[in-house]
PDB file of C-alpha atoms in Angstrom:
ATOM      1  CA  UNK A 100      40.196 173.336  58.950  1.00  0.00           C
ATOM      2  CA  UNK A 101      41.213 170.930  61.720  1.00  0.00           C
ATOM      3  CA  UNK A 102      44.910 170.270  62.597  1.00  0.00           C
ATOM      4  CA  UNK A 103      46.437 168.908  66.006  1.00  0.00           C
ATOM      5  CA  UNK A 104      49.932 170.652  66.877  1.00  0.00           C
ATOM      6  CA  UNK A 105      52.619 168.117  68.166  1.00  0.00           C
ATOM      7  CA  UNK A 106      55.803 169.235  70.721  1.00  0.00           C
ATOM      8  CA  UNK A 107      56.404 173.079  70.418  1.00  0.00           C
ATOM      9  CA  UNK A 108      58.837 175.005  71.653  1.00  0.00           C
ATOM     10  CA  UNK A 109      58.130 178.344  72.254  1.00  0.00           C
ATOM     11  CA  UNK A 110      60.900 180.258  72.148  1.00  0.00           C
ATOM     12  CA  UNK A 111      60.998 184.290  72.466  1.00  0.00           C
ATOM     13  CA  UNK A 112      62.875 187.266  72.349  1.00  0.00           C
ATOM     14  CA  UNK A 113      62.639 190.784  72.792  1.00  0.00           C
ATOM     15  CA  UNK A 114      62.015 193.549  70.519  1.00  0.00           C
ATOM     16  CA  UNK A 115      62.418 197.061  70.873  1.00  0.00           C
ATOM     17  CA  UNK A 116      59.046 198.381  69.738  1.00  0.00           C
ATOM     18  CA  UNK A 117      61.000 200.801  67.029  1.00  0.00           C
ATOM     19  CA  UNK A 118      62.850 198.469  65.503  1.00  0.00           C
ATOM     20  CA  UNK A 119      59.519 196.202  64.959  1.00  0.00           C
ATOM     21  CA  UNK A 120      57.305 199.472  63.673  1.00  0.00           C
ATOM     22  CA  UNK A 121      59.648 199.048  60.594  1.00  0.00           C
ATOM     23  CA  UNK A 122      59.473 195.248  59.589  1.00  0.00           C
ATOM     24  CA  UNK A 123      55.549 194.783  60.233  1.00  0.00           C
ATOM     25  CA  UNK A 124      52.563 196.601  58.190  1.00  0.00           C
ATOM     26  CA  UNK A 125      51.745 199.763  59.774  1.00  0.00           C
ATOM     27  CA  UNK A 126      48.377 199.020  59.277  1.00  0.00           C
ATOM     28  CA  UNK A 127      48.600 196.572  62.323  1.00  0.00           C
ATOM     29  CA  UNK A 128      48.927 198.121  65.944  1.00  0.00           C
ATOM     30  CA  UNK A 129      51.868 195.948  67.661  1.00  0.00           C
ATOM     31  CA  UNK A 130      50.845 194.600  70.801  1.00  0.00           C
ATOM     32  CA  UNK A 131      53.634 194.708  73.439  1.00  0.00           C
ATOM     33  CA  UNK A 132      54.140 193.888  77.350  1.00  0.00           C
ATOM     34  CA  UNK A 133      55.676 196.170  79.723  1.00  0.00           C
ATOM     35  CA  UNK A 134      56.253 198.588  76.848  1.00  0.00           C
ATOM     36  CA  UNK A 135      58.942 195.472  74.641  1.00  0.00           C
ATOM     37  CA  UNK A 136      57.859 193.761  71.870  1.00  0.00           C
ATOM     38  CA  UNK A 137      58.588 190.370  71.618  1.00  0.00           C
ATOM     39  CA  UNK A 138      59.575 187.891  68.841  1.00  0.00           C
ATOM     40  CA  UNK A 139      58.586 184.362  68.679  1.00  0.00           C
ATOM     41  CA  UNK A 140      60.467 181.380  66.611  1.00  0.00           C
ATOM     42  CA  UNK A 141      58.039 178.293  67.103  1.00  0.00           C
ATOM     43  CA  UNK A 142      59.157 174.800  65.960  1.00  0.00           C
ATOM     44  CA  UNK A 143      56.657 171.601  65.732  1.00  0.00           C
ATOM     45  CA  UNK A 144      55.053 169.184  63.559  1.00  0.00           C
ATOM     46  CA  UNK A 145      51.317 169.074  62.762  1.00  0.00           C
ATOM     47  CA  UNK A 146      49.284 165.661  61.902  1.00  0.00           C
ATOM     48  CA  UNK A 147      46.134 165.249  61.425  1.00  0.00           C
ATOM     49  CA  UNK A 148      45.250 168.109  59.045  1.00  0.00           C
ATOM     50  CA  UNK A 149      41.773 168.129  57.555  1.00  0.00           C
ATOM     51  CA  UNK A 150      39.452 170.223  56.105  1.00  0.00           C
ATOM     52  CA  UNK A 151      36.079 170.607  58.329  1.00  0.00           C
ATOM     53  CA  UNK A 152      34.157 167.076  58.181  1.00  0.00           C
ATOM     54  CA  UNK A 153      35.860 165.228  55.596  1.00  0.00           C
ATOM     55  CA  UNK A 154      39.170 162.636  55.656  1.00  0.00           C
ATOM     56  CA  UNK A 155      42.728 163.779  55.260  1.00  0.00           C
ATOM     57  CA  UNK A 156      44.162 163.774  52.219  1.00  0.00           C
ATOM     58  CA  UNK A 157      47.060 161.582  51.940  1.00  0.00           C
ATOM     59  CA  UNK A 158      50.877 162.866  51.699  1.00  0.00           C
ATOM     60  CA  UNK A 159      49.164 166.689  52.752  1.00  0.00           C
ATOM     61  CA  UNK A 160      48.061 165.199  56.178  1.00  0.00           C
ATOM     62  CA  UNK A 161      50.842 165.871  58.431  1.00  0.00           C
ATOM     63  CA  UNK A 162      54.238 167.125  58.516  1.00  0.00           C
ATOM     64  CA  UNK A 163      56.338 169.947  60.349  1.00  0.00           C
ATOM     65  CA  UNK A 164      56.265 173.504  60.317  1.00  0.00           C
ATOM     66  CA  UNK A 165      58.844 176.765  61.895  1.00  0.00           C
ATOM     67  CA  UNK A 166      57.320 180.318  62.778  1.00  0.00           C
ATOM     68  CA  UNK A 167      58.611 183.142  63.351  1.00  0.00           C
ATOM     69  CA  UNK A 168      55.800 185.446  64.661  1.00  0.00           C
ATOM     70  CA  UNK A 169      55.005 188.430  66.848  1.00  0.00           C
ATOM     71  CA  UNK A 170      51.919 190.035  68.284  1.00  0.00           C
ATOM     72  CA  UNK A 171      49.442 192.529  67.233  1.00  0.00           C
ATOM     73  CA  UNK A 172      46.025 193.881  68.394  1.00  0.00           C
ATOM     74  CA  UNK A 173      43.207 195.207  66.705  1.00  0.00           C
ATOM     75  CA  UNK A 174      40.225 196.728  68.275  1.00  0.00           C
ATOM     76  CA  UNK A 175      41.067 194.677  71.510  1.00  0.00           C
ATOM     77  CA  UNK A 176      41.416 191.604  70.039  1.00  0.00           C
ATOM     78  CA  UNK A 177      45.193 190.200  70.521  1.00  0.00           C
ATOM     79  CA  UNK A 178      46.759 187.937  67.761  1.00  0.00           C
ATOM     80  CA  UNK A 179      49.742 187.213  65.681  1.00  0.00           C
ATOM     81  CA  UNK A 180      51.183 188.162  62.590  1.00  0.00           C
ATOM     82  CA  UNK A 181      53.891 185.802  61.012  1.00  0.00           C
ATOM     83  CA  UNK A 182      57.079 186.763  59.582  1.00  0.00           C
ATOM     84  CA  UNK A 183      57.267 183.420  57.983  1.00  0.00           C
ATOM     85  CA  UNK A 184      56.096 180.024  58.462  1.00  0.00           C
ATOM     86  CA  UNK A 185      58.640 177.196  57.059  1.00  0.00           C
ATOM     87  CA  UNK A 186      57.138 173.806  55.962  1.00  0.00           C
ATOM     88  CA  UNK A 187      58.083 170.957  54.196  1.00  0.00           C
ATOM     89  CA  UNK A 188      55.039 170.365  52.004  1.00  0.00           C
ATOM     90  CA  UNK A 189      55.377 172.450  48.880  1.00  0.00           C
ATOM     91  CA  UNK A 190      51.360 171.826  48.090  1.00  0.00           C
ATOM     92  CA  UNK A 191      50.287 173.018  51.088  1.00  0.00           C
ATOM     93  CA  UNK A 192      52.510 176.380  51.430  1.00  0.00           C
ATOM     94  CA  UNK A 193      51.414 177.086  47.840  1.00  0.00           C
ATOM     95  CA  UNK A 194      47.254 176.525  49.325  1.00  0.00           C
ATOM     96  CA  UNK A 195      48.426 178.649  51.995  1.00  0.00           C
ATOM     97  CA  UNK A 196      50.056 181.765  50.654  1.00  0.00           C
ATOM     98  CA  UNK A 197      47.487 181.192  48.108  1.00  0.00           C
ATOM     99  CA  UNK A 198      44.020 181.212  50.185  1.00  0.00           C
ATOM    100  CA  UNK A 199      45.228 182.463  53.166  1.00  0.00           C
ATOM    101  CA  UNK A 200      47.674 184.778  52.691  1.00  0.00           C
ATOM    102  CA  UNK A 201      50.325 183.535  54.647  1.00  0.00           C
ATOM    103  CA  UNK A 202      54.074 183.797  53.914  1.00  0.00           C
ATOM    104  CA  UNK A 203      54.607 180.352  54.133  1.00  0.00           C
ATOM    105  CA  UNK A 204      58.385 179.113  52.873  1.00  0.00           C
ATOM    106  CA  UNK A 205      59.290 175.701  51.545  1.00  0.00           C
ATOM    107  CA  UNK A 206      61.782 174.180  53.573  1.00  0.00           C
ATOM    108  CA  UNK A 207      63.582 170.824  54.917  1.00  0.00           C
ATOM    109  CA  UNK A 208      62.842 170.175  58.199  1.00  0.00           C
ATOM    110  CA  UNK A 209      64.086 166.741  60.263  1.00  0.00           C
ATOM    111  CA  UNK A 210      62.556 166.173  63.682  1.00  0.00           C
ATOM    112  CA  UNK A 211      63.682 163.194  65.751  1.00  0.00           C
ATOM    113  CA  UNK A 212      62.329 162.698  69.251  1.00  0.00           C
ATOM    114  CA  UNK A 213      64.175 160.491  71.923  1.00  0.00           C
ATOM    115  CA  UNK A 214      62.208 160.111  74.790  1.00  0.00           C
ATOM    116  CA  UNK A 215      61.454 163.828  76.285  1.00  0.00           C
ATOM    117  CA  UNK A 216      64.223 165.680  73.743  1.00  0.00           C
ATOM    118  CA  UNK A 217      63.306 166.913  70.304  1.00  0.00           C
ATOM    119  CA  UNK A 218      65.901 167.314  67.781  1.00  0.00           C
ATOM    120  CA  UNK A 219      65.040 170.049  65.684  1.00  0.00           C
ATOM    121  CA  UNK A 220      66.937 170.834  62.197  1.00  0.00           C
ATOM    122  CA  UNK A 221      65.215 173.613  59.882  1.00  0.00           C
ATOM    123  CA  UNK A 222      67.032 174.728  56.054  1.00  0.00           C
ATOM    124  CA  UNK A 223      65.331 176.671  53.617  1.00  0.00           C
ATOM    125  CA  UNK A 224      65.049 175.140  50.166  1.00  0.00           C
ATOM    126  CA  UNK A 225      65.958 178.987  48.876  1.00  0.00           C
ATOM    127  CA  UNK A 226      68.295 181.099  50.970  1.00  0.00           C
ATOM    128  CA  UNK A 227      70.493 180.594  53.989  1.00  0.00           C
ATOM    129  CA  UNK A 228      67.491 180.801  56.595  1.00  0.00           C
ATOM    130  CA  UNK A 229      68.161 178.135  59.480  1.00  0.00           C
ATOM    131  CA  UNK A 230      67.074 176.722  62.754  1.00  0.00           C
ATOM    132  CA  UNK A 231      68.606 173.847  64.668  1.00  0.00           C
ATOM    133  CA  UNK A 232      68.127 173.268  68.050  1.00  0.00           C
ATOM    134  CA  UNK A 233      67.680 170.559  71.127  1.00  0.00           C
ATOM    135  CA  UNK A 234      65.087 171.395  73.209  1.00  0.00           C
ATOM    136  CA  UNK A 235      63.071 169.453  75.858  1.00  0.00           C
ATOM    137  CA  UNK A 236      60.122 169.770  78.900  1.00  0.00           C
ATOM    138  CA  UNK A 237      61.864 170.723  82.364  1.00  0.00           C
ATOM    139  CA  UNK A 238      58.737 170.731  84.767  1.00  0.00           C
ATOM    140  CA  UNK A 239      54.978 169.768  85.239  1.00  0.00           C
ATOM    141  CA  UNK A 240      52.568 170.754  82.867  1.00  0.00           C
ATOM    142  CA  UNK A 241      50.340 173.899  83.974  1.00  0.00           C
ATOM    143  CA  UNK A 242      48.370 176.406  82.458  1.00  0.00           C
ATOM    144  CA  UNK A 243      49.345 179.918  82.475  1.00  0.00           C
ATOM    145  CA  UNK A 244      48.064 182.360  85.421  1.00  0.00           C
ATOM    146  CA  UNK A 245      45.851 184.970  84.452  1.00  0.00           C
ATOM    147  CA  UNK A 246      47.055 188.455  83.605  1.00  0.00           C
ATOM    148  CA  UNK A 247      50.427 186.634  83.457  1.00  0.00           C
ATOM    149  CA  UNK A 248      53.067 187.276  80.592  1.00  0.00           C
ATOM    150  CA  UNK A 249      52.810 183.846  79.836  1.00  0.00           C
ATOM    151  CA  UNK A 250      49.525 184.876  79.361  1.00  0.00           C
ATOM    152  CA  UNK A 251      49.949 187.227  77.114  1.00  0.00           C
ATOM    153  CA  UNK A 252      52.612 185.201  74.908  1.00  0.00           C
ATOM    154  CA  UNK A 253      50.628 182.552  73.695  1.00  0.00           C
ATOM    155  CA  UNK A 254      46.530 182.973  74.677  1.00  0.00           C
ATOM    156  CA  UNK A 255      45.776 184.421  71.642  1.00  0.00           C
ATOM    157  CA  UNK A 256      42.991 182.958  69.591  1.00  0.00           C
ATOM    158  CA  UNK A 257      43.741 184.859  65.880  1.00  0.00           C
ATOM    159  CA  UNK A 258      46.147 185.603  63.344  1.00  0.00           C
ATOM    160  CA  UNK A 259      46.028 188.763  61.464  1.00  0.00           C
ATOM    161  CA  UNK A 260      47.770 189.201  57.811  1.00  0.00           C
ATOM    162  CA  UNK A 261      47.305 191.554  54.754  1.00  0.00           C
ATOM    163  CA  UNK A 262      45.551 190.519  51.122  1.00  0.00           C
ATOM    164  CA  UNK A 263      46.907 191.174  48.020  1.00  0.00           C
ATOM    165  CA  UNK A 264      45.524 194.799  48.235  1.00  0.00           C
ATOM    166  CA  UNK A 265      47.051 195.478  51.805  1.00  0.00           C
ATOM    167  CA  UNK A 266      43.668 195.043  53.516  1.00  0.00           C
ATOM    168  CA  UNK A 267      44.276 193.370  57.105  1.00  0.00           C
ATOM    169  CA  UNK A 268      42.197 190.189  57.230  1.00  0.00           C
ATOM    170  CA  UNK A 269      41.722 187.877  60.323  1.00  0.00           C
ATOM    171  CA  UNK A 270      41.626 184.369  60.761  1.00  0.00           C
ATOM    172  CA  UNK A 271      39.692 182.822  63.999  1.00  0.00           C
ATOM    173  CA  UNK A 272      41.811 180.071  65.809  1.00  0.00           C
ATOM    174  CA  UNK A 273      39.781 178.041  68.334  1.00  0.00           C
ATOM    175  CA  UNK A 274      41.439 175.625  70.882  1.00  0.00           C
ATOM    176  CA  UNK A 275      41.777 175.364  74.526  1.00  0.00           C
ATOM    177  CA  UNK A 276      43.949 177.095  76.548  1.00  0.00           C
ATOM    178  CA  UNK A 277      47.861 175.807  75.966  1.00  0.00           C
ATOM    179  CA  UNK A 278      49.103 173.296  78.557  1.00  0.00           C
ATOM    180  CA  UNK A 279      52.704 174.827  78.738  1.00  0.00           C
ATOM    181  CA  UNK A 280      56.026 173.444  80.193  1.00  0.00           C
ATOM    182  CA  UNK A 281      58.986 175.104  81.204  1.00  0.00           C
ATOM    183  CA  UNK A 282      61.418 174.405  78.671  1.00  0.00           C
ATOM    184  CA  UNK A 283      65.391 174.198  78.015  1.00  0.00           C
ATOM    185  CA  UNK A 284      66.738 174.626  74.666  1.00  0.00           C
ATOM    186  CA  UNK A 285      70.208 174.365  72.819  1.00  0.00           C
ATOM    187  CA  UNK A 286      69.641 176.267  69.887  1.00  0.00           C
ATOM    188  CA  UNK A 287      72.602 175.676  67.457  1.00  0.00           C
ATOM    189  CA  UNK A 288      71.941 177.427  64.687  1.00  0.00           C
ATOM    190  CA  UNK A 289      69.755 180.514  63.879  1.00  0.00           C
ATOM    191  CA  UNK A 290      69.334 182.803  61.450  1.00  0.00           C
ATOM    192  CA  UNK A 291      65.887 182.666  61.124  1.00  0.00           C
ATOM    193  CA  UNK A 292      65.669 186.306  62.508  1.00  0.00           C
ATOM    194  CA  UNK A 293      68.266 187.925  61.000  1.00  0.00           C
ATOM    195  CA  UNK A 294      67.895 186.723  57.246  1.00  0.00           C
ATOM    196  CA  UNK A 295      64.185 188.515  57.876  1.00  0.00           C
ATOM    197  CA  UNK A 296      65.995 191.587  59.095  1.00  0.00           C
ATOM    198  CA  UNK A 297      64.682 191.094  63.185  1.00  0.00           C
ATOM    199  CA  UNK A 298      67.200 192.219  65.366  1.00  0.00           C
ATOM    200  CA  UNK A 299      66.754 191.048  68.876  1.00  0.00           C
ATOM    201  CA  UNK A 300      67.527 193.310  72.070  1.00  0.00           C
ATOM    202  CA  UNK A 301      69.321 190.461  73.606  1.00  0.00           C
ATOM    203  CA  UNK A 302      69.985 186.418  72.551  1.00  0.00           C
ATOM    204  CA  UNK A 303      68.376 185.166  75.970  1.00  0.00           C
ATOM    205  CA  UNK A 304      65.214 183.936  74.735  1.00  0.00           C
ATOM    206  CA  UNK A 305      62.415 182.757  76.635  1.00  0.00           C
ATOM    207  CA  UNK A 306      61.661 178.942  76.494  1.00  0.00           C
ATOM    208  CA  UNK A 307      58.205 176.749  76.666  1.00  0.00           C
ATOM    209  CA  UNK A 308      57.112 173.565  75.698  1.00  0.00           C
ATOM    210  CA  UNK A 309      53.436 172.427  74.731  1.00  0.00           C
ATOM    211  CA  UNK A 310      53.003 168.418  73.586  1.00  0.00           C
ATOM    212  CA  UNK A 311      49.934 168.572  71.599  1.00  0.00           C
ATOM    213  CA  UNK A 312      46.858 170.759  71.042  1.00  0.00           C
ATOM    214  CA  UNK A 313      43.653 170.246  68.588  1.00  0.00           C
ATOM    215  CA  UNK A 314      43.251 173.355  66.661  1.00  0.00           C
ATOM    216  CA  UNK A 315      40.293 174.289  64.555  1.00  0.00           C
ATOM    217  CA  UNK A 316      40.762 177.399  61.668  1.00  0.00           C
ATOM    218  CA  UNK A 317      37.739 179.437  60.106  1.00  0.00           C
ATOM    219  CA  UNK A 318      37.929 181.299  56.849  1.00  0.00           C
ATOM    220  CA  UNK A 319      39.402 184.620  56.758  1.00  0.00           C
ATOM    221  CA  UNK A 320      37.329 187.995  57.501  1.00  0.00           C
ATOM    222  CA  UNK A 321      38.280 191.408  57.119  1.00  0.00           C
ATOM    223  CA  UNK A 322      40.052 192.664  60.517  1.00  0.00           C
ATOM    224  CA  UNK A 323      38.491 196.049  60.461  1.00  0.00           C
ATOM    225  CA  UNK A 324      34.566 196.443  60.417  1.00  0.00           C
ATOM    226  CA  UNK A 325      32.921 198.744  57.547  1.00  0.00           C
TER     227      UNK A 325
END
């Protein structure tokens, strides 16, 4: 599957590493940095969604997307593992929790853009789960240093989730490496966290901005060799 990701935000907190061990599977190691977990709530809009060599399919081609995701690693190999991922097209969050396992949420989501600042507003069609914020690019575009925690926030090039059995399966992401942004947010509203039970060590979260990348997907394998 092809897909091109359109002004992210990036923004992350910290985890204690205990309080994480309860919310994801234990099947999947958590990755963490300097011994803290971290949390990730990721707003954007995708266009251009395909399947490998053929057209889009009109109406399921684009539209915008919320994660909330943290970071695992199995046998070396870093990735993430979503708590949720909020979208607006009901077709494709049914393809997706259906074929890929994914907890993937049907939601309303509005995204304006004036000049450099996105206006963000996120409501769940069930439940009280919401994200609003303002957020917008504050310097030049660079790529993160090697060995950095920058790094180590977004490089990651799989996501990992469970089938209906509770077998770990792992999804190959290829794209090149994220031209980031230092970002500044106003985040309104959010209870995107708490209404999944993630409590946060502190509310000062971590902000970048990406404008667009291409992203190709390949079918799911099992995360674990026989």
């Amino acid at each position: 599957m092809k897909q091109t990701w359109n002004d992210l935000l990036f923004a992350h907190f910290p985890v204690k590493y205990e309080v994480l061990r309860k919310l994801v599977p234990e099947v999947l190691p958590l990755d963490t940095y300097d011994g803290m977990c971290w949390v990730g709530v990721v707003p954007f809009h995708m266009t251009d969604i395909r399947l490998r060599g053929l057209p889009p399919v009109p109406g399921t081609d684009k539209f915008p997307e919320l994660n909330v995701r943290t970071y695992v690693m199995i046998d070396g190999k870093p990735g993430v593992y979503f708590f949720s991922l909020d979208a607006t097209n009901l077709l494709a969050v049914k393809v997706a929790r259906t074929f890929y396992h994914l907890p993937y949420v049907h939601a309303h989501i509005k995204v304006q853009k004036h000049a450099d600042l996105i206006k963000y507003e996120s409501k769940r069609v069930k439940g009280d789960a919401r994200f609003v914020a303002d957020y917008r690019p504050v310097s030049k575009p660079y790529f993160a240093e090697k060995g950095s925690f920058e790094e180590w926030l977004v490089e990651r090039y799989c996501l990992y989730t469970l089938n209906s059995k509770g077998v770990p399966l792992r999804c190959d992401i290829l794209h090149h490496p994220w031209l980031l942004q230092q970002a500044e947010s106003e985040i309104k509203e959010n209870t995107m966290l708490s209404s999944q039970g993630i409590v946060v060590e502190n509310d000062s979260a971590i902000f970048h901005y990406s404008k667009i990348i291409e992203v190709r997907m390949w079918p799911l394998v099992k995360a674990f060799e026989d």
